[in-house]
Backbone as a printed PyTorch tensor [residue, N CA C, xyz], in Angstrom:
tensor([[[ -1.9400,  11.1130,   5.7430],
         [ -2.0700,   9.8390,   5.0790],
         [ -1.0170,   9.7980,   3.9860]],

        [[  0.2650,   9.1020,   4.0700],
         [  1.3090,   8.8070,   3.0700],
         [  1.0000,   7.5690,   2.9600]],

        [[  0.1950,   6.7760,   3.3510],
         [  0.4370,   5.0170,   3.0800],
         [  0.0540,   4.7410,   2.2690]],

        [[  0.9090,   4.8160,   0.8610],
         [ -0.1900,   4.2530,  -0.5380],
         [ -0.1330,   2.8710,  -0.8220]],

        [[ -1.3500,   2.2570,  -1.1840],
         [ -1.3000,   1.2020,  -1.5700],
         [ -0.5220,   0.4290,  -2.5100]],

        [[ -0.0230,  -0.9610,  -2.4360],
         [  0.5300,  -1.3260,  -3.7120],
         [  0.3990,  -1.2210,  -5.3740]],

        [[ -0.7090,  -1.3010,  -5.6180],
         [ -1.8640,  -0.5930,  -6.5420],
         [ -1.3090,  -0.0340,  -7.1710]],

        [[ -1.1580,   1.4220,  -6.1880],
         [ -1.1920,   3.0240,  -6.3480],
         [  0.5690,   3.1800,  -6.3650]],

        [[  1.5930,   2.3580,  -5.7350],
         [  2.7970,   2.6110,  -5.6740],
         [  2.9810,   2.0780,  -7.3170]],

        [[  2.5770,   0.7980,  -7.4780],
         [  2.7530,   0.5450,  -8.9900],
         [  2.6840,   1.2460,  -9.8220]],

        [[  1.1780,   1.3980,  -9.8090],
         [  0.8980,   2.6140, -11.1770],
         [  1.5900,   3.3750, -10.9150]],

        [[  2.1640,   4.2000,  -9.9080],
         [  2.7410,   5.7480, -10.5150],
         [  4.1940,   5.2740, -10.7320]],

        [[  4.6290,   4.0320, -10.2910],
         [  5.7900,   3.6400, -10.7570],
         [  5.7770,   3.7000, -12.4690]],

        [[  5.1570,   2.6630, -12.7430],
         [  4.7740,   2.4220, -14.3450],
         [  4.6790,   3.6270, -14.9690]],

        [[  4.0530,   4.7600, -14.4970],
         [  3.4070,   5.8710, -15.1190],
         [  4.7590,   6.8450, -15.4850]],

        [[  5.7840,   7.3030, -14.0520],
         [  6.3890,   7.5000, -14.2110],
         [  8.0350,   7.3240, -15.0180]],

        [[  7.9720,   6.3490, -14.5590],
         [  9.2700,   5.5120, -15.2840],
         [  9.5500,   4.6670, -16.3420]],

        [[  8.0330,   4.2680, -16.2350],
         [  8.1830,   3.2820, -17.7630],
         [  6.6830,   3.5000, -18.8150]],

        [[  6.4450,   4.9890, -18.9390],
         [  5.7210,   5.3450, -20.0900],
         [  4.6020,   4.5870, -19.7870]],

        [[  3.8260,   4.1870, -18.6040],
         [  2.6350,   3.0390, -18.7330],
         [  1.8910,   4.2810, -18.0310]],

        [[  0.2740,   4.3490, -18.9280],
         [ -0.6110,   4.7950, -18.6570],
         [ -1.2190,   4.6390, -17.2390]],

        [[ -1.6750,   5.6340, -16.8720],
         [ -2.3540,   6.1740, -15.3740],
         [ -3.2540,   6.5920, -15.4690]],

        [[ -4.8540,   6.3520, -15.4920],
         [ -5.6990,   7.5490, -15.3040],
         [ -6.3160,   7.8140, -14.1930]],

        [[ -5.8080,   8.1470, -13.4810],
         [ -6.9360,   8.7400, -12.4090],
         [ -8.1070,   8.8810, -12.0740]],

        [[ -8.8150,   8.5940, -11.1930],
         [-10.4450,   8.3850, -11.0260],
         [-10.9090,   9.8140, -10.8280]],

        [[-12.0040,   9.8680, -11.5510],
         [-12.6560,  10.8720, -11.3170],
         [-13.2870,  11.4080, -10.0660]],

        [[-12.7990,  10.3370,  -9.0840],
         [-13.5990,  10.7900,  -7.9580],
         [-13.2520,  10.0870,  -6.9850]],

        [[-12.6470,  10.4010,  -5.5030],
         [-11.9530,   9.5450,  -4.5540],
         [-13.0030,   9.6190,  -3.5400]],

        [[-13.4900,   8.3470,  -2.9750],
         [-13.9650,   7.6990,  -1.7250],
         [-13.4370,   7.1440,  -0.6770]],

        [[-14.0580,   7.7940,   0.4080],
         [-13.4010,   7.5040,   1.8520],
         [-13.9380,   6.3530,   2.2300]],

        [[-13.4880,   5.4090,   2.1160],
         [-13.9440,   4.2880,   3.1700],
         [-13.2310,   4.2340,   4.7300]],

        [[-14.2030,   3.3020,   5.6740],
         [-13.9840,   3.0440,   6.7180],
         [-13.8550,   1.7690,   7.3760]],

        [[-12.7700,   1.6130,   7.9630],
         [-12.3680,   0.1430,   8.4220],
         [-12.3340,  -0.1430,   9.7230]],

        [[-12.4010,  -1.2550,  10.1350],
         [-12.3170,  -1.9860,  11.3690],
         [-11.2840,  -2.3040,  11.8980]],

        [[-10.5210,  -2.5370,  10.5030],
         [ -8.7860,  -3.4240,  10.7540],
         [ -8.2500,  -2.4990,   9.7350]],

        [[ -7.0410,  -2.7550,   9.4070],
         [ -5.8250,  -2.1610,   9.0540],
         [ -5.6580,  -2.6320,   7.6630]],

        [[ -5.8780,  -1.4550,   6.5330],
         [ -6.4680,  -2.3600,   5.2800],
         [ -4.9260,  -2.5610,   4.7060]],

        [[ -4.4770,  -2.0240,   5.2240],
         [ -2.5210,  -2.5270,   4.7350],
         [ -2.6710,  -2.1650,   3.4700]],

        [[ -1.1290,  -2.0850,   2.6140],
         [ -0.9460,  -1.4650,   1.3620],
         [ -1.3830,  -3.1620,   0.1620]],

        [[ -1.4650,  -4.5170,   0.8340],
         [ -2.3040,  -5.2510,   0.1570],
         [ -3.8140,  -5.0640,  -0.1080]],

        [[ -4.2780,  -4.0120,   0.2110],
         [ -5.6960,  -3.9810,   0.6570],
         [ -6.4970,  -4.9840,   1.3010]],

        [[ -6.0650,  -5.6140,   2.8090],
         [ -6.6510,  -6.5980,   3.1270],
         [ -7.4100,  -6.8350,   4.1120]],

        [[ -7.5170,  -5.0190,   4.9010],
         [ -8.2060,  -4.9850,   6.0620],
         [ -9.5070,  -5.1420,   5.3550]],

        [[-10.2880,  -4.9260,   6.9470],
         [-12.1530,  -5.3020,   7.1350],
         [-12.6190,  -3.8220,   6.6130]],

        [[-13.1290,  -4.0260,   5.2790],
         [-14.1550,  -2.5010,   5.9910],
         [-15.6720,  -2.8210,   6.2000]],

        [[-16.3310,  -1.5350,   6.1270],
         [-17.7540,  -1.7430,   7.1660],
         [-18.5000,  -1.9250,   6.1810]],

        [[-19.7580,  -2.7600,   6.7140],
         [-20.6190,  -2.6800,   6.0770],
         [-22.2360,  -3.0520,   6.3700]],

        [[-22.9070,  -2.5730,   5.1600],
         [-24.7180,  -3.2690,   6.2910],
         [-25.0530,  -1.9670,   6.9060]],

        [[-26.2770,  -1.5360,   7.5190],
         [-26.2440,  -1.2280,   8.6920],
         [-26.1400,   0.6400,   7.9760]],

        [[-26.6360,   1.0190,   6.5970],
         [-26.3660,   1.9770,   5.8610],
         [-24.9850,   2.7280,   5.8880]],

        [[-24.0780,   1.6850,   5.6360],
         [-22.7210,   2.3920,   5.4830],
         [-22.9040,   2.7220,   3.6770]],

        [[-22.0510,   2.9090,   3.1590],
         [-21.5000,   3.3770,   2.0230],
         [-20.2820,   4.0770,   2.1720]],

        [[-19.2450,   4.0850,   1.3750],
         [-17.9990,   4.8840,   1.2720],
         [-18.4230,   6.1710,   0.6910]],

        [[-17.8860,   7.4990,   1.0550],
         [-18.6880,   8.7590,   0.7040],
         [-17.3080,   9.4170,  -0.1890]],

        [[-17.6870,  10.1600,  -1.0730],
         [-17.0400,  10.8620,  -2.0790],
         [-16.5040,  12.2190,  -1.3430]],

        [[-15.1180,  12.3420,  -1.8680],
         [-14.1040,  13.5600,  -1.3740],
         [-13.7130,  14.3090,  -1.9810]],

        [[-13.4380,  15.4620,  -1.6320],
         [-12.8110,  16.5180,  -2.7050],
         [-11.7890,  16.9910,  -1.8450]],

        [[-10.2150,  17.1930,  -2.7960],
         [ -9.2330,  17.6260,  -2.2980],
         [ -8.9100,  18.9460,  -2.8880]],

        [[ -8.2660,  19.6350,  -2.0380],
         [ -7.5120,  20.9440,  -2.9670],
         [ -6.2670,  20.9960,  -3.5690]],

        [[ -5.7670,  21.8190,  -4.1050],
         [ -4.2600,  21.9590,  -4.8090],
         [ -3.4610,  21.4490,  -3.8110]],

        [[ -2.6100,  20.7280,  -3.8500],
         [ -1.3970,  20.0370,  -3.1470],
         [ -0.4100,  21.3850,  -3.1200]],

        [[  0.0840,  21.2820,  -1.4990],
         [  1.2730,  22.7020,  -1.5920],
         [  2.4720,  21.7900,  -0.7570]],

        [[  3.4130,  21.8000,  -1.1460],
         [  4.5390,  21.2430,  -0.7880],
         [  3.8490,  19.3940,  -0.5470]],

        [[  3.9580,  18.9170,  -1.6540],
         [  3.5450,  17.6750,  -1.3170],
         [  2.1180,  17.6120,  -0.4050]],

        [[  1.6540,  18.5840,  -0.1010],
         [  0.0950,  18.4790,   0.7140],
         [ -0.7230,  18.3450,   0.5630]],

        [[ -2.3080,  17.6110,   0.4210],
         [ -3.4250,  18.0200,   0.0270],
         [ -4.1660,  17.6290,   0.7250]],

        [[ -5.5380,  18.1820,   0.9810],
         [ -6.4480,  18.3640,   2.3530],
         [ -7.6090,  18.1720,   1.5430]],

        [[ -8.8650,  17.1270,   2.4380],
         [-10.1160,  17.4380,   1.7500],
         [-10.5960,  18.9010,   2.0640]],

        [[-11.4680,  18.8810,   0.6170],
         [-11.9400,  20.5180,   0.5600],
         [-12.7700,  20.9100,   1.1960]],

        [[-13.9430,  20.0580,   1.3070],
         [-14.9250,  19.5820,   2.1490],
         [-15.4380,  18.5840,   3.1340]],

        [[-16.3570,  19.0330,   4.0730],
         [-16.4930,  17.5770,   4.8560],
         [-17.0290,  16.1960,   4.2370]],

        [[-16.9150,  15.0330,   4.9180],
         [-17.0950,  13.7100,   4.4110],
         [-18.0800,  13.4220,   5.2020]],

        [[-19.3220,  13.6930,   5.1280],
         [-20.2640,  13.2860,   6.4050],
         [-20.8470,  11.8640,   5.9550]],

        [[-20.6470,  10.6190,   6.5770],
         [-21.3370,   9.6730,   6.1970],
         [-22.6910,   9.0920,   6.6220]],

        [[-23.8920,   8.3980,   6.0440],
         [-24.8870,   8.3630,   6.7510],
         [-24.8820,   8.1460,   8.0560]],

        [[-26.1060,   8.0570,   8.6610],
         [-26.7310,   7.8450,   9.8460],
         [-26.4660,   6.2360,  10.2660]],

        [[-25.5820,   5.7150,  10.7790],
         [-26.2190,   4.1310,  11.0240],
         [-26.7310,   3.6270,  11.7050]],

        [[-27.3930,   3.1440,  11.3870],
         [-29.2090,   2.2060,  11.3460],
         [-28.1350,   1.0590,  12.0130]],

        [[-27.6830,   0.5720,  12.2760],
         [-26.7050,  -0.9620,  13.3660],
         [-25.3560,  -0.2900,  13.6140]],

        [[-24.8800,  -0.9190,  14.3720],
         [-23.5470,  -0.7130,  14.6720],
         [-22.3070,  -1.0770,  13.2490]],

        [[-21.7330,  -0.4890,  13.0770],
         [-20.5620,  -0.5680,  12.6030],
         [-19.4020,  -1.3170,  12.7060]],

        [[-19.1240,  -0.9180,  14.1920],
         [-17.5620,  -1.6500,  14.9730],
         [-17.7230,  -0.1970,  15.5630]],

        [[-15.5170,  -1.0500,  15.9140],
         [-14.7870,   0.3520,  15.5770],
         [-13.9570,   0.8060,  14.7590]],

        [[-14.4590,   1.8570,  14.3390],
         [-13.2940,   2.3550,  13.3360],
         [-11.9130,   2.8320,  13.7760]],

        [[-10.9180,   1.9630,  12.9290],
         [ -9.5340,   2.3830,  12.9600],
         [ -8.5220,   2.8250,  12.2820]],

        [[ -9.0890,   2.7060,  10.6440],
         [ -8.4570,   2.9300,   9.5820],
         [ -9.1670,   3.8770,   8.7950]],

        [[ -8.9000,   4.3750,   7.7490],
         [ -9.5920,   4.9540,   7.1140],
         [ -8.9480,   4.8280,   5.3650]],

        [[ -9.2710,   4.6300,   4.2110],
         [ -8.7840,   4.6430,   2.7540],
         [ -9.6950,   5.4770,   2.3440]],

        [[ -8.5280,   5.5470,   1.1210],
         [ -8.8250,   6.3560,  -0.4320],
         [ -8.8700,   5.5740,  -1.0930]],

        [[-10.9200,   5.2880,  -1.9480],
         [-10.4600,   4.2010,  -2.9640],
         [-11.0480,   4.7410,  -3.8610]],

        [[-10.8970,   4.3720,  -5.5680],
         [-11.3530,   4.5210,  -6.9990],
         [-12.6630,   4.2690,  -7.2690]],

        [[-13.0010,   4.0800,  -6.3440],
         [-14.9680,   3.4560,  -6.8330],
         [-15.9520,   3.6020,  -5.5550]],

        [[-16.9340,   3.9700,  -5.6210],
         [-18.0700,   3.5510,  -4.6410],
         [-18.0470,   2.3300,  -4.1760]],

        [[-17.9530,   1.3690,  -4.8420],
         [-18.5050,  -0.0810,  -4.0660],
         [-16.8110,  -0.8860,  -5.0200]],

        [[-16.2240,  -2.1150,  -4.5230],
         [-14.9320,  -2.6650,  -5.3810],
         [-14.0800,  -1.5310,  -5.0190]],

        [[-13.2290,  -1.7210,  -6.7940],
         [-12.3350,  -0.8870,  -7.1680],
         [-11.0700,  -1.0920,  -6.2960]],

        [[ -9.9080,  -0.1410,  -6.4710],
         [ -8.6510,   0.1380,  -6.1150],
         [ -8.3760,   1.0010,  -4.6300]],

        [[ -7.9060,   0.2430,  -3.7840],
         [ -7.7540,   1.2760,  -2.8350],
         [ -6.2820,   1.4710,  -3.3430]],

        [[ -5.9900,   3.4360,  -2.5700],
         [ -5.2840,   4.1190,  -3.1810],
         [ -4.1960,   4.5050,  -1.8260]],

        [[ -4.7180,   4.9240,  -0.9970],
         [ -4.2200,   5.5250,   0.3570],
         [ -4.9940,   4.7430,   1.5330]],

        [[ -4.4330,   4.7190,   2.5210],
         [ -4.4670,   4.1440,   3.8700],
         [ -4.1100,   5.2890,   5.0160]],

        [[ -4.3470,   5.2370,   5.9150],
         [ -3.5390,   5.4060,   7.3880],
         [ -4.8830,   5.3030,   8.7540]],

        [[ -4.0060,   4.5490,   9.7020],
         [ -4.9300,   4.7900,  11.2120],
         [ -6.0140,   6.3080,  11.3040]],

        [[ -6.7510,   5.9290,  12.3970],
         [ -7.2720,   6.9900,  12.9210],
         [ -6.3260,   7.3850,  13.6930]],

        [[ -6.1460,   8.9970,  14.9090],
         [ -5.4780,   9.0740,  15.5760],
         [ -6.0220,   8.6240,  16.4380]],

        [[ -7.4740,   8.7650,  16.5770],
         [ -8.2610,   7.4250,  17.6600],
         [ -9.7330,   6.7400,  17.1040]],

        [[ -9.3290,   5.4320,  17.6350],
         [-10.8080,   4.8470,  17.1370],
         [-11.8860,   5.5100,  17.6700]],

        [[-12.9490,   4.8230,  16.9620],
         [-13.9940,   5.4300,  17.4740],
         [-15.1490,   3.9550,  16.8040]],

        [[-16.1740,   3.9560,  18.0860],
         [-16.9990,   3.0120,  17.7170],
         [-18.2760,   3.9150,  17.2420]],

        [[-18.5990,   3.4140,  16.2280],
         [-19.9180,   3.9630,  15.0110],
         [-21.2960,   2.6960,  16.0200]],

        [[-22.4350,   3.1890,  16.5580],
         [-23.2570,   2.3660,  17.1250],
         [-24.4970,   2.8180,  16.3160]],

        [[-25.6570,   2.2040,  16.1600],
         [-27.0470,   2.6720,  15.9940],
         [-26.9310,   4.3790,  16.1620]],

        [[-27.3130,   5.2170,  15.0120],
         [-27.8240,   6.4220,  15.5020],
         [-26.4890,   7.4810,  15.0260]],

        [[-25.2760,   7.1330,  15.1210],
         [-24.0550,   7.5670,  15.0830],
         [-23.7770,   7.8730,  13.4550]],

        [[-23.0520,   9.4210,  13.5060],
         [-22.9500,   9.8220,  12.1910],
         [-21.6090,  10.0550,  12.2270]],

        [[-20.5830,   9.4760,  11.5970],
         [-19.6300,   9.8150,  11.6220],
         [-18.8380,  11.1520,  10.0870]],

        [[-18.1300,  12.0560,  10.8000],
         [-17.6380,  13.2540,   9.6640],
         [-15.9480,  13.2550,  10.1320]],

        [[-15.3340,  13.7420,   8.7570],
         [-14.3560,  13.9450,   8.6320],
         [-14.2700,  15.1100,   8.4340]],

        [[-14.0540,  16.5640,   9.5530],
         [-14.5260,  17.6670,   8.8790],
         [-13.2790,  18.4280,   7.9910]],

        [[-13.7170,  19.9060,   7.6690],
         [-12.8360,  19.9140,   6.0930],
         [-11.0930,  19.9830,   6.7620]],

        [[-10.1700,  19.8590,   5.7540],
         [ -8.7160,  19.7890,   6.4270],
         [ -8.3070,  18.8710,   7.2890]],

        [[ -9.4410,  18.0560,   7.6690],
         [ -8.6220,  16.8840,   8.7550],
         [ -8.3610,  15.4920,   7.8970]],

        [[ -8.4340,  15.4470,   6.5800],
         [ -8.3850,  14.2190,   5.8310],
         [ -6.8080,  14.6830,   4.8850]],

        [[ -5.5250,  14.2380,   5.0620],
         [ -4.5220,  14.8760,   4.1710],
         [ -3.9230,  13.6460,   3.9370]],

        [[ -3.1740,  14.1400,   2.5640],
         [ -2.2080,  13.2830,   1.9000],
         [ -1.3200,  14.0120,   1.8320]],

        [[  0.0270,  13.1770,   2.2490],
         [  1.0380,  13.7270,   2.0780],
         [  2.3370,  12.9580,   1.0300]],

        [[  2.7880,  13.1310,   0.6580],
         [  4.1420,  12.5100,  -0.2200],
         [  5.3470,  13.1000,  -0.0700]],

        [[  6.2110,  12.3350,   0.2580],
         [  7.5740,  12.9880,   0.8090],
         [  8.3180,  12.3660,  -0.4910]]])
């Protein structure tokens, strides 16, 4: 996942180059989308049906790298979902800033009953 949002390209622009404050969220959430939330943040994500965006932990970045530390298991859903095709990094549980973007390498439809996980190391950011 290199696709950062406009948001997120700003701020570290500002942060970096022109002395403008950055703080970082204490805590990054995986959401899940239907459509393609683009670096406007304008895709579909899910909802209803006991979704929630679930909280991530990454490790030390090594050559521009960083991997969740742990898995992202999200509830059980109680209705269908869709299908999922996207996946973000955003600043808040519910609102807030999305941060990162990229496709699945394959969708997958979330139905009644279906638990979807991101297990550990398969969620990365990269920056070139």
């Amino acid at each position: 996942m290199a696709e950062m949002s406009n948001y997120l390209e700003n701020a570290l622009i500002n942060a970096t180059l022109r002395n403008v404050s950055y703080t970082s969220p204490t805590t990054c959430f995986v959401a899940l989308y239907t459509s393609d939330p683009t670096d406007a943040d304008t895709g579909t994500e899910c909802t209803g049906s006991a979704y929630t965006r679930m909280a991530a932990t990454f490790g030390a970045p090594s050559n521009g790298v960083s991997t969740n530390s742990a898995s992202v298991t999200f509830p059980t859903a109680t209705g269908n979902w869709g299908t999922i095709t996207h996946v973000g990094l955003r600043d808040a549980a519910s609102s807030g800033n999305l941060l990162y973007h990229t496709p699945l390498d394959a969708s997958k439809a979330i139905n009644t009953g279906d638990v979807f996980t991101i297990s550990t190391g398969n969620l990365s950011v990269t920056l070139e």
